[in-house]
């Protein structure tokens, strides 16, 4: 489904309220106040459109990340599909944990274990071949709780926010710990963010000449991890300028928030706090996926806006399409 039409229609219907899925409150007021401030041409805080860069984490900020990161679920399915070709995985972690359904052990393997799964299951093919695998998986995979495709579980309030910022001359980027080539095939149709505005982790890619045909090949080695302190580095490498607004939900976004809001002039930092166990999930300090601890403590002193999902959002996911 193309969500762009949904949130664009929302904006068109009520220009007086560009964020209809947000409850009136401090978070909504902070967003609108910041946008009004930087777009007022005669105002002291005016920011030229070329400098209106906003960066968004993906997992847990733009779409659901529990009970596990979507790309991790994809990697798990890939391990299961490739297992007959790798009998050694039955006795080797973290593959053993995947094949036995031992999510506790898999989660305990941390970033190193997830990276090992990614390298083993995402390499040995061209980027085009990998894109096809990703698209095919997304077309079939369903979230275990909501029973919907993952691409239908983007957060409606954040879709509206992306549209609102772009309507006001901002350029919106994804800056995620997820794989850059895992996200690029679908971010445009889901978020309205084209592939060249996606920053993420990557594995090494090599140019090869096969029988006179030039091609790129994905290799089983990490190239860059775009998480934590890697996010400002990734922004610098891919975007080339410091954003004026950053949106995240976990300690993995801490350095991105710090670096963005430490710049000169008007700045905005926002954290999505998952507080709604009924409509989505409630978690922060005690979770393996999307842990929010230090950044939550720092938010008041840094002036970052904390969004209480339960109280600040009228709805979580996009409305069902009309029959």
Coordinates of N, CA and C in Angstrom, one line a residue, residues 6-202:
X6 N -2.1 8.4 1.8 CA -2.9 8.6 3.0 C -2.5 9.8 3.7
X7 N -1.2 10.0 4.0 CA -0.8 11.2 4.8 C -0.9 12.4 4.0
X8 N -0.7 12.4 2.7 CA -0.9 13.6 1.8 C -2.3 14.0 1.9
X9 N -3.2 13.0 1.8 CA -4.6 13.4 1.9 C -5.0 14.0 3.2
X10 N -4.4 13.5 4.3 CA -4.6 14.1 5.6 C -4.2 15.5 5.6
X11 N -3.1 15.9 5.0 CA -2.6 17.2 5.0 C -3.6 18.1 4.2
X12 N -4.0 17.6 3.0 CA -4.8 18.3 2.1 C -6.2 18.6 2.8
X13 N -6.7 17.6 3.5 CA -8.0 17.8 4.1 C -8.0 18.9 5.2
X14 N -7.0 19.0 6.0 CA -7.0 20.0 7.1 C -5.7 20.7 7.2
X15 N -5.5 21.7 6.3 CA -4.3 22.5 6.4 C -4.1 23.2 7.7
X16 N -5.2 23.4 8.4 CA -5.2 24.1 9.7 C -4.5 23.1 10.7
X17 N -4.6 21.8 10.5 CA -4.0 20.9 11.4 C -3.2 19.9 10.5
X18 N -1.9 20.2 10.4 CA -1.1 19.3 9.5 C -0.7 18.0 10.2
X19 N -1.0 17.8 11.5 CA -0.7 16.6 12.3 C -2.0 16.1 12.9
X20 N -3.0 15.6 12.1 CA -4.3 15.3 12.7 C -4.2 14.0 13.6
X21 N -3.2 13.2 13.5 CA -3.1 12.0 14.4 C -2.4 12.3 15.7
X22 N -2.0 13.5 15.9 CA -1.3 14.0 17.1 C -2.3 14.6 18.0
X23 N -2.4 14.3 19.3 CA -3.2 15.0 20.3 C -2.5 16.3 20.6
X24 N -3.4 17.3 20.9 CA -2.8 18.6 21.2 C -2.1 18.5 22.6
X25 N -0.9 19.0 22.6 CA -0.1 18.9 23.8 C 1.3 19.4 23.5
X26 N 2.2 19.2 24.5 CA 3.5 19.8 24.4 C 4.3 19.3 23.2
X27 N 4.2 18.1 22.9 CA 5.0 17.5 21.8 C 4.6 18.1 20.5
X28 N 3.3 18.1 20.2 CA 2.8 18.7 19.0 C 3.1 20.2 18.9
X29 N 2.9 20.9 20.0 CA 3.2 22.3 20.0 C 4.7 22.6 19.7
X30 N 5.6 21.7 20.3 CA 7.0 21.9 20.1 C 7.4 21.7 18.6
X31 N 6.8 20.7 18.0 CA 7.1 20.5 16.5 C 6.6 21.6 15.7
X32 N 5.4 22.0 15.9 CA 4.8 23.1 15.1 C 5.6 24.5 15.4
X33 N 5.9 24.7 16.6 CA 6.6 25.9 17.0 C 8.0 26.0 16.3
X34 N 8.7 24.8 16.3 CA 10.0 24.8 15.6 C 9.9 25.1 14.1
X35 N 8.9 24.4 13.5 CA 8.8 24.6 12.0 C 8.4 26.0 11.7
X36 N 7.5 26.6 12.5 CA 7.1 28.0 12.2 C 8.3 28.9 12.4
X37 N 9.1 28.6 13.4 CA 10.2 29.5 13.7 C 11.3 29.5 12.6
X38 N 11.6 28.3 12.1 CA 12.7 28.2 11.1 C 12.2 28.6 9.7
X39 N 10.9 28.7 9.5 CA 10.4 29.0 8.1 C 9.9 30.5 8.0
X40 N 9.9 31.2 9.1 CA 9.5 32.6 9.1 C 10.6 33.5 8.5
X41 N 10.4 33.9 7.3 CA 11.5 34.5 6.5 C 12.0 35.8 7.2
X42 N 11.2 36.5 7.9 CA 11.7 37.8 8.5 C 12.1 37.5 10.0
X43 N 11.9 36.3 10.4 CA 12.2 36.0 11.8 C 13.7 35.8 12.1
X44 N 14.1 35.9 13.4 CA 15.5 35.8 13.8 C 16.1 34.4 13.7
X45 N 15.2 33.4 13.6 CA 15.6 32.0 13.6 C 15.4 31.3 12.2
X46 N 15.1 32.2 11.2 CA 14.9 31.6 9.8 C 16.1 30.8 9.4
X47 N 15.7 29.6 8.8 CA 16.7 28.7 8.2 C 16.4 28.5 6.7
X48 N 17.4 28.8 5.8 CA 17.1 28.6 4.4 C 16.8 27.2 4.1
X49 N 16.0 26.9 3.1 CA 15.6 25.6 2.7 C 16.7 24.6 2.5
X50 N 17.8 25.1 2.0 CA 19.0 24.2 1.7 C 19.5 23.6 3.0
X51 N 19.3 24.3 4.1 CA 19.8 23.8 5.4 C 18.8 23.2 6.3
X52 N 17.6 23.0 5.8 CA 16.5 22.4 6.5 C 16.6 20.8 6.4
X53 N 17.5 20.3 7.0 CA 17.8 18.8 7.0 C 17.2 18.2 8.2
X54 N 16.4 17.2 8.1 CA 15.8 16.4 9.2 C 16.2 14.9 9.0
X55 N 16.7 14.3 10.1 CA 17.1 12.9 10.0 C 16.2 12.1 11.0
X56 N 15.9 10.9 10.5 CA 15.0 10.0 11.3 C 15.6 8.6 11.4
X57 N 15.7 8.1 12.6 CA 15.9 6.7 12.8 C 14.7 6.0 12.2
X58 N 14.9 4.7 11.9 CA 13.8 3.9 11.3 C 13.1 3.0 12.3
X59 N 13.8 2.0 12.8 CA 13.2 1.0 13.6 C 12.7 1.6 15.0
X60 N 11.4 1.5 15.3 CA 10.9 2.1 16.5 C 10.6 3.6 16.4
X61 N 11.1 4.2 15.4 CA 10.8 5.7 15.2 C 9.8 5.9 14.1
X62 N 10.0 5.2 13.0 CA 9.1 5.3 11.8 C 8.2 4.0 11.7
X63 N 8.6 2.9 12.1 CA 7.8 1.7 12.1 C 8.1 0.8 13.2
X64 N 7.3 -0.2 13.4 CA 7.4 -1.1 14.6 C 8.7 -1.9 14.6
X65 N 9.3 -2.1 15.8 CA 10.5 -2.8 16.0 C 10.4 -3.9 17.0
X66 N 9.3 -4.2 17.5 CA 9.1 -5.3 18.5 C 8.2 -6.3 17.8
X67 N 8.3 -7.6 18.1 CA 9.2 -8.2 19.2 C 10.7 -8.3 18.8
X68 N 11.0 -7.9 17.5 CA 12.4 -7.9 17.0 C 12.5 -7.0 15.8
X69 N 13.7 -6.5 15.6 CA 13.9 -5.7 14.4 C 13.4 -6.4 13.1
X70 N 12.8 -5.7 12.3 CA 12.2 -6.3 11.0 C 13.4 -7.0 10.2
X71 N 14.5 -6.3 10.1 CA 15.6 -7.0 9.3 C 16.1 -8.2 10.0
X72 N 16.1 -8.2 11.3 CA 16.5 -9.5 12.0 C 15.5 -10.6 11.7
X73 N 14.2 -10.3 11.7 CA 13.2 -11.3 11.3 C 13.5 -11.8 9.9
X74 N 13.8 -10.9 9.0 CA 14.2 -11.3 7.6 C 15.4 -12.2 7.6
X75 N 16.5 -11.8 8.4 CA 17.7 -12.6 8.5 C 17.4 -14.0 9.0
X76 N 16.5 -14.1 10.0 CA 16.1 -15.4 10.6 C 15.5 -16.3 9.6
X77 N 14.6 -15.7 8.8 CA 13.9 -16.4 7.7 C 14.9 -16.9 6.7
X78 N 15.9 -16.0 6.4 CA 16.9 -16.4 5.4 C 17.8 -17.6 6.0
X79 N 18.1 -17.5 7.3 CA 18.9 -18.6 7.9 C 18.1 -20.0 7.7
X80 N 16.8 -19.9 8.0 CA 16.0 -21.1 7.9 C 16.0 -21.6 6.5
X81 N 15.9 -20.7 5.5 CA 15.8 -21.1 4.1 C 17.1 -21.7 3.6
X82 N 18.2 -21.1 4.1 CA 19.5 -21.6 3.6 C 20.1 -22.7 4.5
X83 N 19.5 -23.1 5.6 CA 20.0 -24.1 6.5 C 20.4 -25.4 5.8
X84 N 19.6 -25.9 4.9 CA 19.9 -27.2 4.3 C 21.3 -27.2 3.6
X85 N 21.7 -26.0 3.2 CA 23.0 -25.9 2.5 C 24.2 -25.7 3.5
X86 N 23.8 -25.5 4.8 CA 24.8 -25.3 5.8 C 24.6 -26.1 7.1
X87 N 24.9 -27.4 7.0 CA 24.6 -28.3 8.1 C 25.4 -27.9 9.4
X88 N 26.5 -27.2 9.2 CA 27.4 -26.8 10.3 C 26.6 -25.8 11.2
X89 N 25.6 -25.1 10.7 CA 24.9 -24.1 11.5 C 24.1 -24.7 12.7
X90 N 23.9 -26.0 12.6 CA 23.1 -26.7 13.7 C 23.9 -26.6 15.0
X91 N 25.2 -26.5 14.9 CA 26.0 -26.5 16.1 C 26.8 -25.2 16.3
X92 N 26.5 -24.1 15.5 CA 27.2 -22.9 15.6 C 26.3 -21.7 15.9
X93 N 26.7 -21.0 17.0 CA 25.9 -19.8 17.3 C 26.3 -18.6 16.5
X94 N 25.4 -17.7 16.2 CA 24.0 -17.6 16.6 C 23.0 -18.4 15.7
X95 N 23.5 -19.1 14.7 CA 22.7 -19.9 13.8 C 21.9 -21.0 14.6
X96 N 22.6 -21.6 15.5 CA 21.9 -22.7 16.3 C 20.7 -22.1 17.0
X97 N 20.8 -20.9 17.6 CA 19.7 -20.3 18.3 C 18.6 -20.0 17.4
X98 N 18.9 -19.6 16.2 CA 17.8 -19.3 15.2 C 17.1 -20.6 14.8
X99 N 17.8 -21.6 14.6 CA 17.2 -22.9 14.1 C 16.4 -23.5 15.2
X100 N 16.8 -23.3 16.5 CA 16.0 -23.8 17.6 C 15.0 -22.9 18.2
X101 N 14.8 -21.7 17.6 CA 13.8 -20.7 18.0 C 14.2 -20.2 19.4
X102 N 15.5 -20.1 19.7 CA 15.9 -19.6 21.0 C 16.2 -18.1 20.9
X103 N 15.2 -17.3 21.0 CA 15.3 -15.9 20.8 C 16.1 -15.2 22.0
X104 N 16.1 -15.8 23.2 CA 16.8 -15.2 24.3 C 18.3 -15.3 24.0
X105 N 18.8 -16.5 23.5 CA 20.2 -16.6 23.2 C 20.6 -15.7 22.0
X106 N 19.7 -15.7 21.0 CA 20.0 -14.8 19.9 C 20.1 -13.4 20.3
X107 N 19.2 -12.9 21.1 CA 19.2 -11.5 21.5 C 20.5 -11.2 22.3
X108 N 20.9 -12.2 23.1 CA 22.1 -12.0 24.0 C 23.4 -12.0 23.1
X109 N 23.3 -12.4 21.9 CA 24.5 -12.4 21.0 C 24.8 -10.9 20.5
X110 N 23.8 -10.0 20.7 CA 24.0 -8.6 20.5 C 24.3 -8.3 19.1
X111 N 24.9 -7.1 18.9 CA 25.2 -6.6 17.6 C 26.1 -7.5 16.8
X112 N 27.0 -8.1 17.5 CA 28.0 -9.0 16.8 C 27.3 -10.2 16.2
X113 N 26.3 -10.8 17.0 CA 25.6 -11.9 16.5 C 24.7 -11.6 15.3
X114 N 24.0 -10.5 15.4 CA 23.2 -10.0 14.3 C 24.0 -9.8 13.1
X115 N 25.2 -9.1 13.3 CA 26.0 -8.9 12.1 C 26.5 -10.2 11.4
X116 N 26.7 -11.2 12.2 CA 27.1 -12.5 11.7 C 26.0 -13.1 10.9
X117 N 24.8 -13.0 11.3 CA 23.7 -13.5 10.6 C 23.5 -12.7 9.3
X118 N 23.7 -11.4 9.3 CA 23.5 -10.6 8.1 C 24.6 -10.9 7.1
X119 N 25.8 -11.1 7.5 CA 26.9 -11.4 6.6 C 26.7 -12.7 5.9
X120 N 26.2 -13.7 6.7 CA 26.0 -15.0 6.1 C 24.8 -15.2 5.2
X121 N 23.8 -14.3 5.4 CA 22.6 -14.5 4.7 C 22.3 -13.4 3.6
X122 N 23.1 -12.3 3.7 CA 22.8 -11.1 2.8 C 23.9 -11.0 1.7
X123 N 24.9 -11.9 1.7 CA 26.0 -11.7 0.8 C 25.9 -12.8 -0.3
X124 N 27.0 -12.7 -1.2 CA 27.1 -13.7 -2.3 C 26.1 -13.5 -3.4
X125 N 25.7 -12.2 -3.6 CA 24.7 -11.9 -4.7 C 24.9 -10.5 -5.1
X126 N 24.3 -10.1 -6.2 CA 24.4 -8.7 -6.6 C 23.4 -7.9 -5.8
X127 N 23.5 -6.5 -5.8 CA 22.5 -5.7 -5.1 C 21.1 -5.9 -5.7
X128 N 21.0 -6.1 -7.0 CA 19.7 -6.2 -7.7 C 19.1 -7.6 -7.2
X129 N 19.9 -8.6 -7.1 CA 19.3 -9.9 -6.6 C 18.9 -9.8 -5.1
X130 N 19.7 -9.1 -4.3 CA 19.3 -8.9 -2.9 C 18.0 -8.1 -2.8
X131 N 17.9 -7.0 -3.7 CA 16.6 -6.2 -3.7 C 15.4 -7.1 -4.0
X132 N 15.5 -8.0 -4.9 CA 14.4 -8.9 -5.3 C 14.0 -9.7 -4.1
X133 N 15.0 -10.3 -3.4 CA 14.8 -11.1 -2.2 C 14.1 -10.3 -1.1
X134 N 14.5 -9.1 -0.9 CA 13.9 -8.3 0.1 C 12.4 -8.0 -0.3
X135 N 12.2 -7.6 -1.5 CA 10.8 -7.2 -1.9 C 9.9 -8.5 -1.8
X136 N 10.4 -9.6 -2.3 CA 9.6 -10.8 -2.2 C 9.2 -11.2 -0.7
X137 N 10.2 -11.0 0.1 CA 10.0 -11.3 1.6 C 8.9 -10.4 2.2
X138 N 9.1 -9.1 1.9 CA 8.2 -8.1 2.4 C 6.7 -8.3 1.9
X139 N 6.6 -8.8 0.7 CA 5.3 -9.1 0.1 C 4.6 -10.2 0.8
X140 N 5.3 -11.1 1.5 CA 4.8 -12.3 2.1 C 4.8 -12.3 3.6
X141 N 5.8 -11.6 4.2 CA 5.9 -11.7 5.7 C 4.9 -10.9 6.4
X142 N 4.4 -11.4 7.5 CA 3.4 -10.7 8.4 C 3.9 -10.6 9.8
X143 N 3.6 -9.5 10.4 CA 4.0 -9.3 11.8 C 3.3 -10.3 12.7
X144 N 3.9 -10.9 13.6 CA 3.3 -12.0 14.4 C 2.1 -11.5 15.3
X145 N 2.1 -10.3 15.7 CA 1.0 -9.8 16.5 C -0.1 -9.2 15.7
X146 N 0.3 -8.3 14.8 CA -0.7 -7.5 14.0 C -1.2 -8.1 12.7
X147 N -0.5 -9.2 12.3 CA -0.9 -10.0 11.2 C -1.0 -9.2 9.9
X148 N -0.1 -8.2 9.8 CA -0.1 -7.3 8.6 C 1.3 -7.3 8.0
X149 N 1.5 -7.0 6.8 CA 2.8 -6.8 6.2 C 3.5 -5.7 7.0
X150 N 4.8 -5.8 7.2 CA 5.6 -4.8 8.0 C 5.5 -3.4 7.4
X151 N 5.4 -3.3 6.1 CA 5.3 -2.0 5.4 C 3.9 -1.3 5.7
X152 N 3.0 -2.0 6.3 CA 1.7 -1.4 6.7 C 1.8 -1.0 8.2
X153 N 2.9 -1.2 8.8 CA 3.0 -0.9 10.3 C 3.9 0.3 10.5
X154 N 4.0 1.2 9.6 CA 4.6 2.5 9.8 C 3.7 3.3 10.7
X155 N 4.2 4.2 11.5 CA 3.4 5.0 12.4 C 2.7 6.2 11.7
X156 N 1.4 6.2 11.7 CA 0.7 7.3 11.1 C 1.1 8.7 11.5
X157 N 1.3 8.9 12.8 CA 1.7 10.3 13.2 C 3.1 10.7 12.6
X158 N 4.0 9.7 12.4 CA 5.3 10.0 11.9 C 5.2 10.2 10.4
X159 N 4.3 9.5 9.7 CA 4.1 9.7 8.3 C 3.6 11.2 8.1
X160 N 2.7 11.6 8.9 CA 2.2 13.0 8.9 C 3.3 14.0 9.1
X161 N 4.2 13.7 10.1 CA 5.3 14.6 10.4 C 6.2 14.7 9.2
X162 N 6.6 13.6 8.6 CA 7.4 13.6 7.4 C 6.8 14.5 6.3
X163 N 5.5 14.3 6.1 CA 4.9 15.1 5.1 C 4.8 16.6 5.5
X164 N 4.6 16.9 6.7 CA 4.5 18.3 7.2 C 5.9 19.0 7.0
X165 N 6.9 18.3 7.4 CA 8.3 18.8 7.2 C 8.6 19.1 5.7
X166 N 8.3 18.2 4.9 CA 8.6 18.4 3.5 C 7.7 19.5 2.9
X167 N 6.5 19.6 3.3 CA 5.7 20.7 2.9 C 6.2 22.1 3.3
X168 N 7.1 22.1 4.3 CA 7.7 23.3 4.8 C 9.2 23.4 4.4
X169 N 9.5 22.7 3.3 CA 10.9 22.9 2.7 C 12.0 22.1 3.3
X170 N 11.6 21.1 4.2 CA 12.7 20.2 4.7 C 13.0 19.1 3.8
X171 N 14.2 18.6 3.8 CA 14.6 17.4 3.2 C 14.8 16.3 4.2
X172 N 14.0 15.2 4.1 CA 14.0 14.2 5.1 C 14.9 13.0 4.8
X173 N 15.7 12.6 5.7 CA 16.6 11.4 5.5 C 16.3 10.4 6.6
X174 N 16.5 9.1 6.2 CA 16.5 8.0 7.2 C 18.0 7.8 7.5
X175 N 18.3 7.7 8.9 CA 19.6 7.4 9.3 C 19.4 6.2 10.3
X176 N 19.6 5.0 9.9 CA 19.3 3.8 10.6 C 20.4 2.8 10.8
X177 N 20.3 2.1 11.9 CA 21.3 1.0 12.1 C 21.0 -0.2 11.1
X178 N 19.8 -0.2 10.5 CA 19.4 -1.2 9.6 C 20.2 -1.1 8.3
X179 N 20.2 -2.2 7.5 CA 20.9 -2.2 6.3 C 20.4 -1.3 5.2
X180 N 21.4 -0.5 4.6 CA 21.0 0.5 3.7 C 20.3 -0.1 2.5
X181 N 20.8 -1.3 2.0 CA 20.2 -1.9 0.9 C 18.9 -2.8 1.2
X182 N 18.7 -3.0 2.5 CA 17.5 -3.6 2.9 C 16.4 -2.6 2.9
X183 N 16.7 -1.3 3.2 CA 15.7 -0.3 3.3 C 15.4 0.4 2.0
X184 N 16.4 0.6 1.1 CA 16.2 1.4 -0.1 C 15.1 0.9 -1.0
X185 N 14.8 -0.4 -1.1 CA 13.8 -0.8 -2.1 C 12.4 -0.3 -1.8
X186 N 12.1 0.0 -0.5 CA 10.7 0.3 -0.2 C 10.5 1.7 0.6
X187 N 11.5 2.4 0.9 CA 11.3 3.6 1.7 C 10.6 4.7 1.0
X188 N 10.7 4.7 -0.3 CA 10.1 5.8 -1.1 C 8.5 5.6 -1.1
X189 N 8.1 4.4 -1.3 CA 6.6 4.1 -1.4 C 6.0 4.2 0.0
X190 N 6.8 3.8 1.1 CA 6.2 3.8 2.4 C 6.3 5.2 3.1
X191 N 7.5 5.8 3.0 CA 7.7 7.1 3.7 C 7.8 8.3 2.8
X192 N 7.9 8.1 1.5 CA 8.2 9.2 0.6 C 9.7 9.6 0.7
X193 N 10.5 8.8 1.1 CA 12.0 9.0 1.2 C 12.7 8.2 0.1
X194 N 13.3 8.9 -0.9 CA 13.9 8.1 -2.0 C 15.2 7.5 -1.5
X195 N 15.7 6.5 -2.3 CA 16.9 5.7 -1.9 C 18.1 6.6 -1.6
X196 N 18.3 7.7 -2.3 CA 19.5 8.5 -2.1 C 19.4 9.3 -0.8
X197 N 18.3 9.2 -0.1 CA 18.2 9.9 1.2 C 18.0 8.9 2.3
X198 N 18.6 7.7 2.1 CA 18.7 6.6 3.1 C 20.1 6.4 3.5
X199 N 20.4 6.5 4.8 CA 21.7 6.2 5.3 C 21.6 5.0 6.3
X200 N 22.4 4.0 6.1 CA 22.3 2.8 7.0 C 23.6 2.0 7.0
X201 N 23.5 0.9 7.7 CA 24.7 0.0 7.8 C 24.9 -0.7 6.5
X202 N 26.1 -1.2 6.2 CA 26.3 -1.8 4.9 C 27.4 -2.9 5.0

